[in-house]
PDB file of C-alpha atoms in Angstrom:
ATOM      1  CA  GLU Y 797      19.049 -38.782  53.336  1.00 52.00           C
ATOM      2  CA  THR Y 798      20.278 -36.409  56.012  1.00 67.00           C
ATOM      3  CA  GLY Y 799      18.240 -35.745  59.151  1.00 93.00           C
ATOM      4  CA  VAL Y 800      17.584 -32.031  58.592  1.00 96.00           C
ATOM      5  CA  THR Y 801      17.632 -30.577  55.094  1.00 96.00           C
ATOM      6  CA  GLN Y 802      17.634 -26.887  54.237  1.00 97.00           C
ATOM      7  CA  THR Y 803      17.109 -25.208  50.880  1.00 97.00           C
ATOM      8  CA  PRO Y 804      18.429 -23.152  49.296  1.00 97.00           C
ATOM      9  CA  ARG Y 805      21.985 -23.391  50.565  1.00 96.00           C
ATOM     10  CA  HIS Y 806      22.794 -19.938  49.212  1.00 96.00           C
ATOM     11  CA  LEU Y 807      20.498 -17.007  48.503  1.00 95.00           C
ATOM     12  CA  VAL Y 808      21.209 -13.486  47.274  1.00 94.00           C
ATOM     13  CA  MET Y 809      18.341 -11.056  47.341  1.00 92.00           C
ATOM     14  CA  GLY Y 810      17.643  -7.375  47.042  1.00 89.00           C
ATOM     15  CA  MET Y 811      15.956  -5.420  49.797  1.00 86.00           C
ATOM     16  CA  THR Y 812      12.636  -5.390  47.944  1.00 86.00           C
ATOM     17  CA  ASN Y 813      12.522  -9.090  47.117  1.00 87.00           C
ATOM     18  CA  LYS Y 814      10.376 -11.773  48.723  1.00 93.00           C
ATOM     19  CA  LYS Y 815      11.942 -15.174  49.208  1.00 95.00           C
ATOM     20  CA  SER Y 816      11.517 -18.198  51.451  1.00 97.00           C
ATOM     21  CA  LEU Y 817      13.841 -20.597  53.209  1.00 98.00           C
ATOM     22  CA  LYS Y 818      12.731 -24.189  53.611  1.00 98.00           C
ATOM     23  CA  CYS Y 819      13.597 -26.775  56.221  1.00 98.00           C
ATOM     24  CA  GLU Y 820      12.588 -30.410  56.355  1.00 97.00           C
ATOM     25  CA  GLN Y 821      13.343 -32.913  59.094  1.00 96.00           C
ATOM     26  CA  HIS Y 822      13.177 -36.673  58.650  1.00 93.00           C
ATOM     27  CA  LEU Y 823      13.718 -37.584  62.299  1.00 94.00           C
ATOM     28  CA  GLY Y 824      10.171 -37.631  63.629  1.00 92.00           C
ATOM     29  CA  HIS Y 825      10.977 -34.805  66.051  1.00 93.00           C
ATOM     30  CA  ASN Y 826       8.408 -32.621  67.778  1.00 91.00           C
ATOM     31  CA  ALA Y 827      10.186 -29.268  67.829  1.00 93.00           C
ATOM     32  CA  MET Y 828      11.765 -27.166  65.086  1.00 94.00           C
ATOM     33  CA  TYR Y 829      13.847 -24.022  65.385  1.00 94.00           C
ATOM     34  CA  TRP Y 830      15.145 -21.145  63.292  1.00 96.00           C
ATOM     35  CA  TYR Y 831      18.485 -19.675  64.336  1.00 96.00           C
ATOM     36  CA  LYS Y 832      20.495 -16.782  62.909  1.00 96.00           C
ATOM     37  CA  GLN Y 833      24.278 -17.229  62.901  1.00 96.00           C
ATOM     38  CA  SER Y 834      26.473 -14.167  62.330  1.00 94.00           C
ATOM     39  CA  ALA Y 835      30.250 -14.186  62.372  1.00 91.00           C
ATOM     40  CA  LYS Y 836      31.772 -14.232  65.845  1.00 88.00           C
ATOM     41  CA  LYS Y 837      28.375 -13.976  67.523  1.00 93.00           C
ATOM     42  CA  PRO Y 838      26.370 -16.558  69.480  1.00 94.00           C
ATOM     43  CA  LEU Y 839      23.556 -18.322  67.735  1.00 95.00           C
ATOM     44  CA  GLU Y 840      20.420 -16.186  67.949  1.00 94.00           C
ATOM     45  CA  LEU Y 841      17.181 -18.069  68.438  1.00 93.00           C
ATOM     46  CA  MET Y 842      14.488 -16.622  66.192  1.00 95.00           C
ATOM     47  CA  PHE Y 843      11.503 -18.955  66.351  1.00 93.00           C
ATOM     48  CA  VAL Y 844      10.524 -22.241  67.964  1.00 92.00           C
ATOM     49  CA  TYR Y 845       7.678 -24.476  66.888  1.00 92.00           C
ATOM     50  CA  SER Y 846       6.472 -27.345  69.013  1.00 88.00           C
ATOM     51  CA  LEU Y 847       3.980 -29.746  67.522  1.00 82.00           C
ATOM     52  CA  GLU Y 848       3.311 -27.180  64.776  1.00 80.00           C
ATOM     53  CA  GLU Y 849       2.513 -24.362  67.194  1.00 82.00           C
ATOM     54  CA  ARG Y 850       4.802 -21.377  67.633  1.00 83.00           C
ATOM     55  CA  VAL Y 851       6.039 -21.350  71.209  1.00 78.00           C
ATOM     56  CA  GLU Y 852       8.652 -18.660  71.023  1.00 73.00           C
ATOM     57  CA  ASN Y 853       9.313 -15.529  69.003  1.00 73.00           C
ATOM     58  CA  ASN Y 854      12.365 -13.703  70.251  1.00 73.00           C
ATOM     59  CA  SER Y 855      11.502 -10.135  69.215  1.00 85.00           C
ATOM     60  CA  VAL Y 856      12.241 -10.861  65.599  1.00 92.00           C
ATOM     61  CA  PRO Y 857      11.376  -8.104  63.094  1.00 93.00           C
ATOM     62  CA  SER Y 858       8.174  -8.699  61.150  1.00 92.00           C
ATOM     63  CA  ARG Y 859      10.121  -8.873  57.888  1.00 94.00           C
ATOM     64  CA  PHE Y 860      10.815 -12.458  58.979  1.00 95.00           C
ATOM     65  CA  SER Y 861       7.695 -14.622  58.966  1.00 94.00           C
ATOM     66  CA  PRO Y 862       7.798 -18.286  59.960  1.00 95.00           C
ATOM     67  CA  GLU Y 863       5.404 -20.989  58.852  1.00 95.00           C
ATOM     68  CA  CYS Y 864       5.108 -24.555  60.093  1.00 94.00           C
ATOM     69  CA  PRO Y 865       2.520 -26.457  58.039  1.00 93.00           C
ATOM     70  CA  ASN Y 866       3.308 -29.789  59.694  1.00 92.00           C
ATOM     71  CA  SER Y 867       5.789 -31.288  62.122  1.00 90.00           C
ATOM     72  CA  SER Y 868       8.288 -32.099  59.361  1.00 94.00           C
ATOM     73  CA  HIS Y 869       8.427 -28.787  57.535  1.00 96.00           C
ATOM     74  CA  LEU Y 870       9.389 -25.273  58.525  1.00 96.00           C
ATOM     75  CA  PHE Y 871       9.618 -22.169  56.378  1.00 97.00           C
ATOM     76  CA  LEU Y 872      11.043 -18.728  56.919  1.00 97.00           C
ATOM     77  CA  HIS Y 873       9.480 -16.133  54.637  1.00 97.00           C
ATOM     78  CA  LEU Y 874      11.646 -13.105  53.945  1.00 96.00           C
ATOM     79  CA  HIS Y 875      10.376  -9.690  52.858  1.00 94.00           C
ATOM     80  CA  THR Y 876      12.052  -6.275  52.547  1.00 93.00           C
ATOM     81  CA  LEU Y 877      15.176  -7.375  54.358  1.00 93.00           C
ATOM     82  CA  GLN Y 878      18.071  -5.146  55.332  1.00 94.00           C
ATOM     83  CA  PRO Y 879      21.780  -5.696  54.598  1.00 94.00           C
ATOM     84  CA  GLU Y 880      22.366  -6.446  58.301  1.00 94.00           C
ATOM     85  CA  ASP Y 881      20.114  -9.485  57.894  1.00 96.00           C
ATOM     86  CA  SER Y 882      22.852 -11.142  55.845  1.00 96.00           C
ATOM     87  CA  ALA Y 883      23.835 -14.229  57.831  1.00 96.00           C
ATOM     88  CA  LEU Y 884      23.659 -17.999  57.963  1.00 96.00           C
ATOM     89  CA  TYR Y 885      20.164 -19.173  58.880  1.00 97.00           C
ATOM     90  CA  LEU Y 886      20.145 -22.529  60.593  1.00 97.00           C
ATOM     91  CA  CYS Y 887      17.193 -24.816  61.079  1.00 97.00           C
ATOM     92  CA  ALA Y 888      17.240 -27.389  63.853  1.00 96.00           C
ATOM     93  CA  SER Y 889      14.956 -30.015  65.294  1.00 95.00           C
ATOM     94  CA  SER Y 890      14.732 -31.858  68.588  1.00 93.00           C
ATOM     95  CA  GLN Y 891      12.692 -34.592  70.175  1.00 90.00           C
ATOM     96  CA  ASP Y 892      11.570 -32.202  72.937  1.00 81.00           C
ATOM     97  CA  SER Y 893       8.457 -30.115  72.703  1.00 72.00           C
ATOM     98  CA  GLY Y 894      10.067 -26.678  72.759  1.00 64.00           C
ATOM     99  CA  SER Y 895      11.834 -26.921  76.112  1.00 72.00           C
ATOM    100  CA  VAL Y 896      15.341 -28.171  75.508  1.00 76.00           C
ATOM    101  CA  THR Y 897      16.237 -31.321  77.334  1.00 76.00           C
ATOM    102  CA  GLY Y 898      18.224 -33.041  74.631  1.00 82.00           C
ATOM    103  CA  GLU Y 899      20.333 -32.677  71.589  1.00 90.00           C
ATOM    104  CA  LEU Y 900      19.448 -30.402  68.682  1.00 93.00           C
ATOM    105  CA  PHE Y 901      19.982 -31.651  65.150  1.00 95.00           C
ATOM    106  CA  PHE Y 902      20.939 -28.919  62.698  1.00 96.00           C
ATOM    107  CA  GLY Y 903      20.657 -28.475  58.970  1.00 95.00           C
ATOM    108  CA  GLU Y 904      23.615 -27.132  57.020  1.00 94.00           C
ATOM    109  CA  GLY Y 905      22.076 -23.687  56.837  1.00 96.00           C
ATOM    110  CA  SER Y 906      21.041 -21.193  54.205  1.00 97.00           C
ATOM    111  CA  ARG Y 907      23.640 -18.488  53.568  1.00 96.00           C
ATOM    112  CA  LEU Y 908      21.683 -15.283  52.920  1.00 96.00           C
ATOM    113  CA  THR Y 909      23.163 -12.157  51.368  1.00 95.00           C
ATOM    114  CA  VAL Y 910      21.025  -9.028  51.192  1.00 94.00           C
ATOM    115  CA  LEU Y 911      22.210  -6.422  48.720  1.00 91.00           C
TER     116      LEU Y 911
ATOM    117  CA  GLY U 716      22.101 -11.098  81.877  1.00 78.00           C
ATOM    118  CA  GLN U 717      23.132 -14.520  80.745  1.00 87.00           C
ATOM    119  CA  ASN U 718      26.551 -14.984  79.254  1.00 92.00           C
ATOM    120  CA  ILE U 719      28.839 -17.674  77.931  1.00 97.00           C
ATOM    121  CA  ASP U 720      32.522 -16.955  77.319  1.00 97.00           C
ATOM    122  CA  GLN U 721      34.889 -18.953  75.182  1.00 98.00           C
ATOM    123  CA  PRO U 722      38.067 -17.936  73.339  1.00 97.00           C
ATOM    124  CA  THR U 723      37.499 -16.605  69.847  1.00 97.00           C
ATOM    125  CA  GLU U 724      40.303 -18.528  68.214  1.00 97.00           C
ATOM    126  CA  MET U 725      42.960 -21.098  69.111  1.00 98.00           C
ATOM    127  CA  THR U 726      45.800 -22.671  67.183  1.00 98.00           C
ATOM    128  CA  ALA U 727      47.306 -26.098  67.818  1.00 98.00           C
ATOM    129  CA  THR U 728      49.624 -28.561  66.124  1.00 97.00           C
ATOM    130  CA  GLU U 729      48.641 -31.839  64.546  1.00 97.00           C
ATOM    131  CA  GLY U 730      49.123 -34.702  66.994  1.00 97.00           C
ATOM    132  CA  ALA U 731      49.025 -32.439  70.041  1.00 98.00           C
ATOM    133  CA  ILE U 732      46.383 -31.844  72.719  1.00 98.00           C
ATOM    134  CA  VAL U 733      44.214 -28.744  73.019  1.00 98.00           C
ATOM    135  CA  GLN U 734      41.770 -27.608  75.701  1.00 98.00           C
ATOM    136  CA  ILE U 735      38.925 -25.239  74.840  1.00 98.00           C
ATOM    137  CA  ASN U 736      37.431 -23.508  77.861  1.00 98.00           C
ATOM    138  CA  CYS U 737      33.883 -22.296  78.395  1.00 98.00           C
ATOM    139  CA  THR U 738      32.664 -20.262  81.366  1.00 98.00           C
ATOM    140  CA  TYR U 739      29.024 -19.447  81.893  1.00 98.00           C
ATOM    141  CA  GLN U 740      26.789 -17.199  83.975  1.00 97.00           C
ATOM    142  CA  THR U 741      23.205 -18.279  83.479  1.00 95.00           C
ATOM    143  CA  SER U 742      19.929 -18.257  85.363  1.00 93.00           C
ATOM    144  CA  GLY U 743      20.046 -21.859  86.476  1.00 94.00           C
ATOM    145  CA  PHE U 744      21.697 -24.832  84.862  1.00 95.00           C
ATOM    146  CA  ASN U 745      20.235 -27.959  83.327  1.00 94.00           C
ATOM    147  CA  GLY U 746      23.087 -29.190  81.206  1.00 95.00           C
ATOM    148  CA  LEU U 747      25.870 -28.128  78.875  1.00 97.00           C
ATOM    149  CA  PHE U 748      26.495 -29.087  75.249  1.00 97.00           C
ATOM    150  CA  TRP U 749      29.528 -28.960  73.015  1.00 98.00           C
ATOM    151  CA  TYR U 750      28.967 -28.862  69.259  1.00 97.00           C
ATOM    152  CA  GLN U 751      31.455 -28.976  66.387  1.00 97.00           C
ATOM    153  CA  GLN U 752      30.870 -26.917  63.251  1.00 96.00           C
ATOM    154  CA  HIS U 753      33.058 -27.219  60.169  1.00 96.00           C
ATOM    155  CA  ALA U 754      33.022 -24.227  57.861  1.00 92.00           C
ATOM    156  CA  GLY U 755      29.891 -24.229  55.738  1.00 87.00           C
ATOM    157  CA  GLU U 756      28.413 -27.214  57.529  1.00 90.00           C
ATOM    158  CA  ALA U 757      25.830 -27.962  60.213  1.00 92.00           C
ATOM    159  CA  PRO U 758      26.787 -27.897  63.886  1.00 95.00           C
ATOM    160  CA  THR U 759      27.009 -31.488  65.104  1.00 95.00           C
ATOM    161  CA  PHE U 760      26.672 -32.778  68.644  1.00 95.00           C
ATOM    162  CA  LEU U 761      29.858 -33.722  70.488  1.00 96.00           C
ATOM    163  CA  SER U 762      28.990 -34.046  74.155  1.00 96.00           C
ATOM    164  CA  TYR U 763      26.530 -33.350  76.931  1.00 95.00           C
ATOM    165  CA  ASN U 764      27.400 -32.825  80.613  1.00 96.00           C
ATOM    166  CA  VAL U 765      24.920 -32.367  83.415  1.00 95.00           C
ATOM    167  CA  LEU U 766      26.917 -33.715  86.377  1.00 96.00           C
ATOM    168  CA  ASP U 767      30.366 -32.637  87.503  1.00 97.00           C
ATOM    169  CA  GLY U 768      33.277 -34.543  86.129  1.00 97.00           C
ATOM    170  CA  LEU U 769      34.853 -35.765  82.947  1.00 97.00           C
ATOM    171  CA  GLU U 770      33.051 -37.515  80.107  1.00 94.00           C
ATOM    172  CA  GLU U 771      35.350 -39.275  77.658  1.00 94.00           C
ATOM    173  CA  LYS U 772      34.417 -40.213  74.133  1.00 92.00           C
ATOM    174  CA  GLY U 773      37.323 -41.389  72.035  1.00 95.00           C
ATOM    175  CA  ARG U 774      39.760 -38.557  71.344  1.00 97.00           C
ATOM    176  CA  PHE U 775      37.340 -35.995  72.795  1.00 97.00           C
ATOM    177  CA  SER U 776      36.568 -35.406  76.477  1.00 97.00           C
ATOM    178  CA  SER U 777      34.355 -32.829  78.150  1.00 98.00           C
ATOM    179  CA  PHE U 778      34.624 -31.641  81.728  1.00 98.00           C
ATOM    180  CA  LEU U 779      32.113 -29.795  83.884  1.00 98.00           C
ATOM    181  CA  SER U 780      32.321 -27.962  87.209  1.00 98.00           C
ATOM    182  CA  ARG U 781      28.916 -26.543  88.101  1.00 97.00           C
ATOM    183  CA  SER U 782      30.189 -24.741  91.192  1.00 96.00           C
ATOM    184  CA  LYS U 783      32.696 -22.832  89.051  1.00 97.00           C
ATOM    185  CA  GLY U 784      30.424 -22.344  86.054  1.00 97.00           C
ATOM    186  CA  TYR U 785      33.112 -23.888  83.912  1.00 97.00           C
ATOM    187  CA  SER U 786      33.545 -26.524  81.263  1.00 98.00           C
ATOM    188  CA  TYR U 787      36.271 -27.523  78.869  1.00 98.00           C
ATOM    189  CA  LEU U 788      36.526 -29.653  75.773  1.00 98.00           C
ATOM    190  CA  LEU U 789      39.758 -31.619  75.473  1.00 98.00           C
ATOM    191  CA  LEU U 790      40.866 -32.848  72.078  1.00 98.00           C
ATOM    192  CA  LYS U 791      43.721 -35.358  71.935  1.00 98.00           C
ATOM    193  CA  GLU U 792      45.868 -36.577  69.051  1.00 98.00           C
ATOM    194  CA  LEU U 793      44.733 -33.664  66.946  1.00 98.00           C
ATOM    195  CA  GLN U 794      44.054 -34.272  63.280  1.00 98.00           C
ATOM    196  CA  MET U 795      43.727 -31.760  60.483  1.00 97.00           C
ATOM    197  CA  LYS U 796      40.029 -32.579  60.235  1.00 97.00           C
ATOM    198  CA  ASP U 797      39.560 -31.224  63.772  1.00 98.00           C
ATOM    199  CA  SER U 798      39.926 -27.707  62.346  1.00 98.00           C
ATOM    200  CA  ALA U 799      36.454 -26.321  63.033  1.00 98.00           C
ATOM    201  CA  SER U 800      34.505 -24.073  65.357  1.00 97.00           C
ATOM    202  CA  TYR U 801      33.492 -25.481  68.724  1.00 98.00           C
ATOM    203  CA  LEU U 802      30.296 -24.154  70.279  1.00 98.00           C
ATOM    204  CA  CYS U 803      29.448 -24.271  73.973  1.00 98.00           C
ATOM    205  CA  ALA U 804      25.769 -24.039  74.984  1.00 97.00           C
ATOM    206  CA  VAL U 805      24.017 -24.163  78.361  1.00 96.00           C
ATOM    207  CA  ILE U 806      20.422 -25.128  79.149  1.00 94.00           C
ATOM    208  CA  ASP U 807      19.123 -22.556  81.629  1.00 93.00           C
ATOM    209  CA  SER U 808      16.434 -22.831  84.300  1.00 92.00           C
ATOM    210  CA  ASN U 809      13.710 -22.268  81.681  1.00 89.00           C
ATOM    211  CA  TYR U 810      15.108 -25.076  79.532  1.00 88.00           C
ATOM    212  CA  GLN U 811      16.278 -22.608  76.924  1.00 89.00           C
ATOM    213  CA  LEU U 812      19.656 -22.896  75.211  1.00 92.00           C
ATOM    214  CA  ILE U 813      22.188 -20.136  75.761  1.00 94.00           C
ATOM    215  CA  TRP U 814      25.004 -20.202  73.230  1.00 96.00           C
ATOM    216  CA  GLY U 815      28.603 -19.029  73.271  1.00 97.00           C
ATOM    217  CA  ALA U 816      30.057 -17.327  70.193  1.00 96.00           C
ATOM    218  CA  GLY U 817      32.214 -20.352  69.421  1.00 97.00           C
ATOM    219  CA  THR U 818      35.942 -21.045  69.321  1.00 98.00           C
ATOM    220  CA  LYS U 819      37.607 -21.369  65.943  1.00 97.00           C
ATOM    221  CA  LEU U 820      40.300 -24.036  66.203  1.00 98.00           C
ATOM    222  CA  ILE U 821      43.084 -23.989  63.625  1.00 98.00           C
ATOM    223  CA  ILE U 822      45.259 -27.086  63.331  1.00 98.00           C
ATOM    224  CA  LYS U 823      48.698 -26.683  61.784  1.00 96.00           C
ATOM    225  CA  PRO U 824      50.849 -29.509  60.413  1.00 94.00           C
TER     226      PRO U 824
END
């Protein structure tokens, strides 16, 4: 069982659809992150949860809605997305409580295509 | 603004040595990471530098000069499986991670 698991691995959706990305970490970490990865661009931090509380929201459009029901699970709810939202969405976890002092552990990502 | 620069793409030959550079301008410094990311896979941790100097780990070494805002990742005895993207990231004064866009390394036989 890998440390950080993301589902689905691939998702194609229309602009009017509602879908969710799921992330689960089996490492007992305190912090979880959503990142957006676009080709040839730096990773963009979207949301950070520390001990199930959101500690950072980097001006992300409201069509992205995170949810952290417990310290092991993180969701990203998607609604009325735009084609430019097509990207790889990476979930990560760390032992820290939101402030990075150590290594991040990443999932393999969910490749999202918005038509 | 905060910025991390690394080459977009590099090509090297199997068995050779390659050095991937990373320069950074950030508000403070609390450490620098290198991650490896194979296509379609998760980024995985390679190294962490917080003090000046060279850290060696098998075929991979990472160097840091804080005064120059500079790091490099050195890969020796290159293997085909080393074809991947290499991401440089800096922890700033607010303990937030600032990422570079990554260097795609292509290994040729």
